[in-house]
Amino acid sequence: MKKLLMLATLAAVAAVAALAARPGASAPPGDPRLALLQKQVKILQAQVKAQQGQVKVLQGRVRSLTTQVGVNFEGDTCLAAQTADLFQGTWGVIDQVAQAAQQTTYFGPQTQVSDYGNCAELSGPDVPRPGIVVPPTIAPLLPLLQWLHE
């Protein structure tokens, strides 16, 4: 859209210049066509300037939204990893009870899933990730919930 308006402005300027430069066919002073073209050029220039301002505002909004989407992704990854820690902590308790009662385990040792460093990236408040805790607790989720609320 910006390029189209610039092209229209240039075309109008070229038309005014062509009328003024043609030998023997120049517009007489006060020719209404020349005044009309000059008026149209001024209007187009004002429109281009206004749209350039709008483009600048929209570019700022796009940058802001891009940042927010990235931060949201980090929060989602951290939440998924901490939820996996809770599940695996629960499985650890089941194995403890089964070992004491039946001398068997159902799940065995657990391996912590990666949060790709995203929990550590969150701040204001910081969101530490203690890993798999047996018995499980929601305490690690509390800073994340506070971070999500901020």
PDB file of C-alpha atoms in Angstrom:
ATOM      1  CA  MET A   1       0.000   0.000   0.000  1.00  0.00           C
ATOM      2  CA  LYS A   2       2.863   2.329   0.905  1.00  0.00           C
ATOM      3  CA  LYS A   3       4.615   1.666  -2.391  1.00  0.00           C
ATOM      4  CA  LEU A   4       1.390   2.203  -4.323  1.00  0.00           C
ATOM      5  CA  LEU A   5       0.877   5.629  -2.772  1.00  0.00           C
ATOM      6  CA  MET A   6       4.489   6.563  -3.420  1.00  0.00           C
ATOM      7  CA  LEU A   7       4.107   5.521  -7.062  1.00  0.00           C
ATOM      8  CA  ALA A   8       0.891   7.520  -7.381  1.00  0.00           C
ATOM      9  CA  THR A   9       2.622  10.557  -5.883  1.00  0.00           C
ATOM     10  CA  LEU A  10       5.552  10.190  -8.267  1.00  0.00           C
ATOM     11  CA  ALA A  11       3.194   9.780 -11.218  1.00  0.00           C
ATOM     12  CA  ALA A  12       1.328  12.955 -10.267  1.00  0.00           C
ATOM     13  CA  VAL A  13       4.595  14.862  -9.875  1.00  0.00           C
ATOM     14  CA  ALA A  14       5.790  13.546 -13.245  1.00  0.00           C
ATOM     15  CA  ALA A  15       2.527  14.627 -14.875  1.00  0.00           C
ATOM     16  CA  VAL A  16       2.878  18.129 -13.428  1.00  0.00           C
ATOM     17  CA  ALA A  17       6.488  18.288 -14.604  1.00  0.00           C
ATOM     18  CA  ALA A  18       5.534  17.047 -18.078  1.00  0.00           C
ATOM     19  CA  LEU A  19       2.837  19.677 -18.422  1.00  0.00           C
ATOM     20  CA  ALA A  20       5.185  22.398 -17.298  1.00  0.00           C
ATOM     21  CA  ALA A  21       8.101  21.252 -19.500  1.00  0.00           C
ATOM     22  CA  ARG A  22       6.339  20.634 -22.838  1.00  0.00           C
ATOM     23  CA  PRO A  23       7.398  23.287 -25.324  1.00  0.00           C
ATOM     24  CA  GLY A  24       4.528  25.033 -26.995  1.00  0.00           C
ATOM     25  CA  ALA A  25       1.972  23.111 -25.000  1.00  0.00           C
ATOM     26  CA  SER A  26       2.737  24.473 -21.585  1.00  0.00           C
ATOM     27  CA  ALA A  27      -0.175  25.261 -19.400  1.00  0.00           C
ATOM     28  CA  PRO A  28      -0.899  28.925 -19.181  1.00  0.00           C
ATOM     29  CA  PRO A  29      -0.542  30.506 -15.757  1.00  0.00           C
ATOM     30  CA  GLY A  30      -3.609  29.829 -13.692  1.00  0.00           C
ATOM     31  CA  ASP A  31      -4.485  26.675 -15.662  1.00  0.00           C
ATOM     32  CA  PRO A  32      -6.946  24.790 -13.431  1.00  0.00           C
ATOM     33  CA  ARG A  33      -5.459  21.431 -14.449  1.00  0.00           C
ATOM     34  CA  LEU A  34      -2.082  22.375 -12.980  1.00  0.00           C
ATOM     35  CA  ALA A  35      -3.639  23.605  -9.751  1.00  0.00           C
ATOM     36  CA  LEU A  36      -5.709  20.427  -9.498  1.00  0.00           C
ATOM     37  CA  LEU A  37      -2.644  18.211  -9.981  1.00  0.00           C
ATOM     38  CA  GLN A  38      -0.698  20.183  -7.374  1.00  0.00           C
ATOM     39  CA  LYS A  39      -3.568  19.797  -4.933  1.00  0.00           C
ATOM     40  CA  GLN A  40      -3.730  16.055  -5.602  1.00  0.00           C
ATOM     41  CA  VAL A  41       0.023  15.725  -5.033  1.00  0.00           C
ATOM     42  CA  LYS A  42      -0.263  17.478  -1.671  1.00  0.00           C
ATOM     43  CA  ILE A  43      -3.137  15.209  -0.647  1.00  0.00           C
ATOM     44  CA  LEU A  44      -1.193  12.103  -1.672  1.00  0.00           C
ATOM     45  CA  GLN A  45       1.886  13.303   0.205  1.00  0.00           C
ATOM     46  CA  ALA A  46      -0.198  13.792   3.351  1.00  0.00           C
ATOM     47  CA  GLN A  47      -1.696  10.323   2.961  1.00  0.00           C
ATOM     48  CA  VAL A  48       1.754   8.763   2.514  1.00  0.00           C
ATOM     49  CA  LYS A  49       3.023  10.529   5.625  1.00  0.00           C
ATOM     50  CA  ALA A  50       0.016   9.362   7.668  1.00  0.00           C
ATOM     51  CA  GLN A  51       0.416   5.794   6.464  1.00  0.00           C
ATOM     52  CA  GLN A  52       4.129   5.816   7.224  1.00  0.00           C
ATOM     53  CA  GLY A  53       3.194   6.682  10.818  1.00  0.00           C
ATOM     54  CA  GLN A  54       0.669   3.857  10.900  1.00  0.00           C
ATOM     55  CA  VAL A  55       3.257   1.411   9.541  1.00  0.00           C
ATOM     56  CA  LYS A  56       5.698   2.442  12.283  1.00  0.00           C
ATOM     57  CA  VAL A  57       3.044   1.843  14.989  1.00  0.00           C
ATOM     58  CA  LEU A  58       2.116  -1.540  13.499  1.00  0.00           C
ATOM     59  CA  GLN A  59       5.773  -2.598  13.283  1.00  0.00           C
ATOM     60  CA  GLY A  60       6.134  -1.814  16.997  1.00  0.00           C
ATOM     61  CA  ARG A  61       3.076  -3.887  17.798  1.00  0.00           C
ATOM     62  CA  VAL A  62       4.383  -6.817  15.758  1.00  0.00           C
ATOM     63  CA  ARG A  63       7.713  -6.683  17.642  1.00  0.00           C
ATOM     64  CA  SER A  64       5.856  -6.618  20.966  1.00  0.00           C
ATOM     65  CA  LEU A  65       3.606  -9.537  20.030  1.00  0.00           C
ATOM     66  CA  THR A  66       6.563 -11.557  18.759  1.00  0.00           C
ATOM     67  CA  THR A  67       8.291 -11.076  22.108  1.00  0.00           C
ATOM     68  CA  GLN A  68       5.144 -12.035  24.012  1.00  0.00           C
ATOM     69  CA  VAL A  69       4.698 -15.214  21.969  1.00  0.00           C
ATOM     70  CA  GLY A  70       8.303 -16.217  22.726  1.00  0.00           C
ATOM     71  CA  VAL A  71       7.870 -15.620  26.446  1.00  0.00           C
ATOM     72  CA  ASN A  72       4.572 -17.521  26.388  1.00  0.00           C
ATOM     73  CA  PHE A  73       6.348 -20.471  24.761  1.00  0.00           C
ATOM     74  CA  GLU A  74       8.956 -20.457  27.549  1.00  0.00           C
ATOM     75  CA  GLY A  75       6.212 -20.465  30.185  1.00  0.00           C
ATOM     76  CA  ASP A  76       4.353 -23.299  28.477  1.00  0.00           C
ATOM     77  CA  THR A  77       7.517 -25.407  28.221  1.00  0.00           C
ATOM     78  CA  CYS A  78       8.319 -24.828  31.896  1.00  0.00           C
ATOM     79  CA  LEU A  79       4.759 -25.731  32.916  1.00  0.00           C
ATOM     80  CA  ALA A  80       4.843 -28.953  30.889  1.00  0.00           C
ATOM     81  CA  ALA A  81       8.190 -29.975  32.403  1.00  0.00           C
ATOM     82  CA  GLN A  82       7.071 -29.230  35.971  1.00  0.00           C
ATOM     83  CA  THR A  83       3.858 -31.178  35.383  1.00  0.00           C
ATOM     84  CA  ALA A  84       5.949 -34.137  34.196  1.00  0.00           C
ATOM     85  CA  ASP A  85       7.996 -33.825  37.421  1.00  0.00           C
ATOM     86  CA  LEU A  86       4.789 -34.058  39.457  1.00  0.00           C
ATOM     87  CA  PHE A  87       3.601 -37.156  37.600  1.00  0.00           C
ATOM     88  CA  GLN A  88       6.957 -38.863  37.999  1.00  0.00           C
ATOM     89  CA  GLY A  89       7.044 -37.964  41.706  1.00  0.00           C
ATOM     90  CA  THR A  90       3.666 -39.649  42.074  1.00  0.00           C
ATOM     91  CA  TRP A  91       5.004 -42.739  40.340  1.00  0.00           C
ATOM     92  CA  GLY A  92       7.915 -42.718  42.796  1.00  0.00           C
ATOM     93  CA  VAL A  93       5.490 -42.817  45.733  1.00  0.00           C
ATOM     94  CA  ILE A  94       3.571 -45.686  44.106  1.00  0.00           C
ATOM     95  CA  ASP A  95       6.860 -47.582  43.744  1.00  0.00           C
ATOM     96  CA  GLN A  96       7.739 -46.911  47.425  1.00  0.00           C
ATOM     97  CA  VAL A  97       4.380 -48.236  48.599  1.00  0.00           C
ATOM     98  CA  ALA A  98       4.528 -51.223  46.227  1.00  0.00           C
ATOM     99  CA  GLN A  99       8.074 -52.039  47.350  1.00  0.00           C
ATOM    100  CA  ALA A 100       7.060 -52.007  51.016  1.00  0.00           C
ATOM    101  CA  ALA A 101       3.831 -53.953  50.489  1.00  0.00           C
ATOM    102  CA  GLN A 102       4.666 -56.257  47.588  1.00  0.00           C
ATOM    103  CA  GLN A 103       8.447 -56.146  47.188  1.00  0.00           C
ATOM    104  CA  THR A 104       8.003 -54.906  43.626  1.00  0.00           C
ATOM    105  CA  THR A 105       8.161 -51.687  41.656  1.00  0.00           C
ATOM    106  CA  TYR A 106       5.854 -50.647  38.863  1.00  0.00           C
ATOM    107  CA  PHE A 107       7.587 -47.653  37.328  1.00  0.00           C
ATOM    108  CA  GLY A 108      11.250 -47.833  38.314  1.00  0.00           C
ATOM    109  CA  PRO A 109      13.674 -44.947  38.223  1.00  0.00           C
ATOM    110  CA  GLN A 110      12.410 -41.788  36.534  1.00  0.00           C
ATOM    111  CA  THR A 111      14.280 -39.490  34.188  1.00  0.00           C
ATOM    112  CA  GLN A 112      13.607 -35.793  34.339  1.00  0.00           C
ATOM    113  CA  VAL A 113      12.382 -34.334  31.032  1.00  0.00           C
ATOM    114  CA  SER A 114      14.137 -31.293  29.598  1.00  0.00           C
ATOM    115  CA  ASP A 115      12.599 -27.867  29.848  1.00  0.00           C
ATOM    116  CA  TYR A 116      15.303 -26.647  27.445  1.00  0.00           C
ATOM    117  CA  GLY A 117      16.385 -24.093  30.055  1.00  0.00           C
ATOM    118  CA  ASN A 118      13.097 -22.247  29.807  1.00  0.00           C
ATOM    119  CA  CYS A 119      12.239 -22.319  33.536  1.00  0.00           C
ATOM    120  CA  ALA A 120      15.573 -20.626  34.250  1.00  0.00           C
ATOM    121  CA  GLU A 121      14.756 -17.951  31.635  1.00  0.00           C
ATOM    122  CA  LEU A 122      11.639 -16.848  33.516  1.00  0.00           C
ATOM    123  CA  SER A 123      12.063 -14.010  35.985  1.00  0.00           C
ATOM    124  CA  GLY A 124       9.970 -11.578  37.983  1.00  0.00           C
ATOM    125  CA  PRO A 125       9.632 -13.877  39.955  1.00  0.00           C
ATOM    126  CA  ASP A 126      12.313 -16.457  39.208  1.00  0.00           C
ATOM    127  CA  VAL A 127      10.926 -19.922  38.483  1.00  0.00           C
ATOM    128  CA  PRO A 128      13.315 -22.554  39.848  1.00  0.00           C
ATOM    129  CA  ARG A 129      12.812 -26.170  38.882  1.00  0.00           C
ATOM    130  CA  PRO A 130      13.834 -28.617  41.621  1.00  0.00           C
ATOM    131  CA  GLY A 131      13.149 -31.690  39.499  1.00  0.00           C
ATOM    132  CA  ILE A 132      11.357 -34.880  40.489  1.00  0.00           C
ATOM    133  CA  VAL A 133      10.393 -34.766  44.169  1.00  0.00           C
ATOM    134  CA  VAL A 134       9.085 -37.784  46.102  1.00  0.00           C
ATOM    135  CA  PRO A 135       6.499 -37.290  47.509  1.00  0.00           C
ATOM    136  CA  PRO A 136       5.373 -34.793  44.898  1.00  0.00           C
ATOM    137  CA  THR A 137       4.454 -31.244  45.849  1.00  0.00           C
ATOM    138  CA  ILE A 138       2.925 -28.360  43.975  1.00  0.00           C
ATOM    139  CA  ALA A 139       5.386 -25.925  45.605  1.00  0.00           C
ATOM    140  CA  PRO A 140       7.507 -25.637  42.413  1.00  0.00           C
ATOM    141  CA  LEU A 141       4.405 -24.528  40.521  1.00  0.00           C
ATOM    142  CA  LEU A 142       3.722 -21.580  42.841  1.00  0.00           C
ATOM    143  CA  PRO A 143       6.437 -19.272  41.413  1.00  0.00           C
ATOM    144  CA  LEU A 144       5.338 -20.245  37.905  1.00  0.00           C
ATOM    145  CA  LEU A 145       1.722 -19.374  38.708  1.00  0.00           C
ATOM    146  CA  GLN A 146       2.878 -16.039  40.119  1.00  0.00           C
ATOM    147  CA  TRP A 147       4.985 -15.434  36.991  1.00  0.00           C
ATOM    148  CA  LEU A 148       1.978 -16.215  34.785  1.00  0.00           C
ATOM    149  CA  HIS A 149      -0.136 -13.770  36.779  1.00  0.00           C
ATOM    150  CA  GLU A 150       2.392 -10.927  36.481  1.00  0.00           C
TER     151      GLU A 150
END
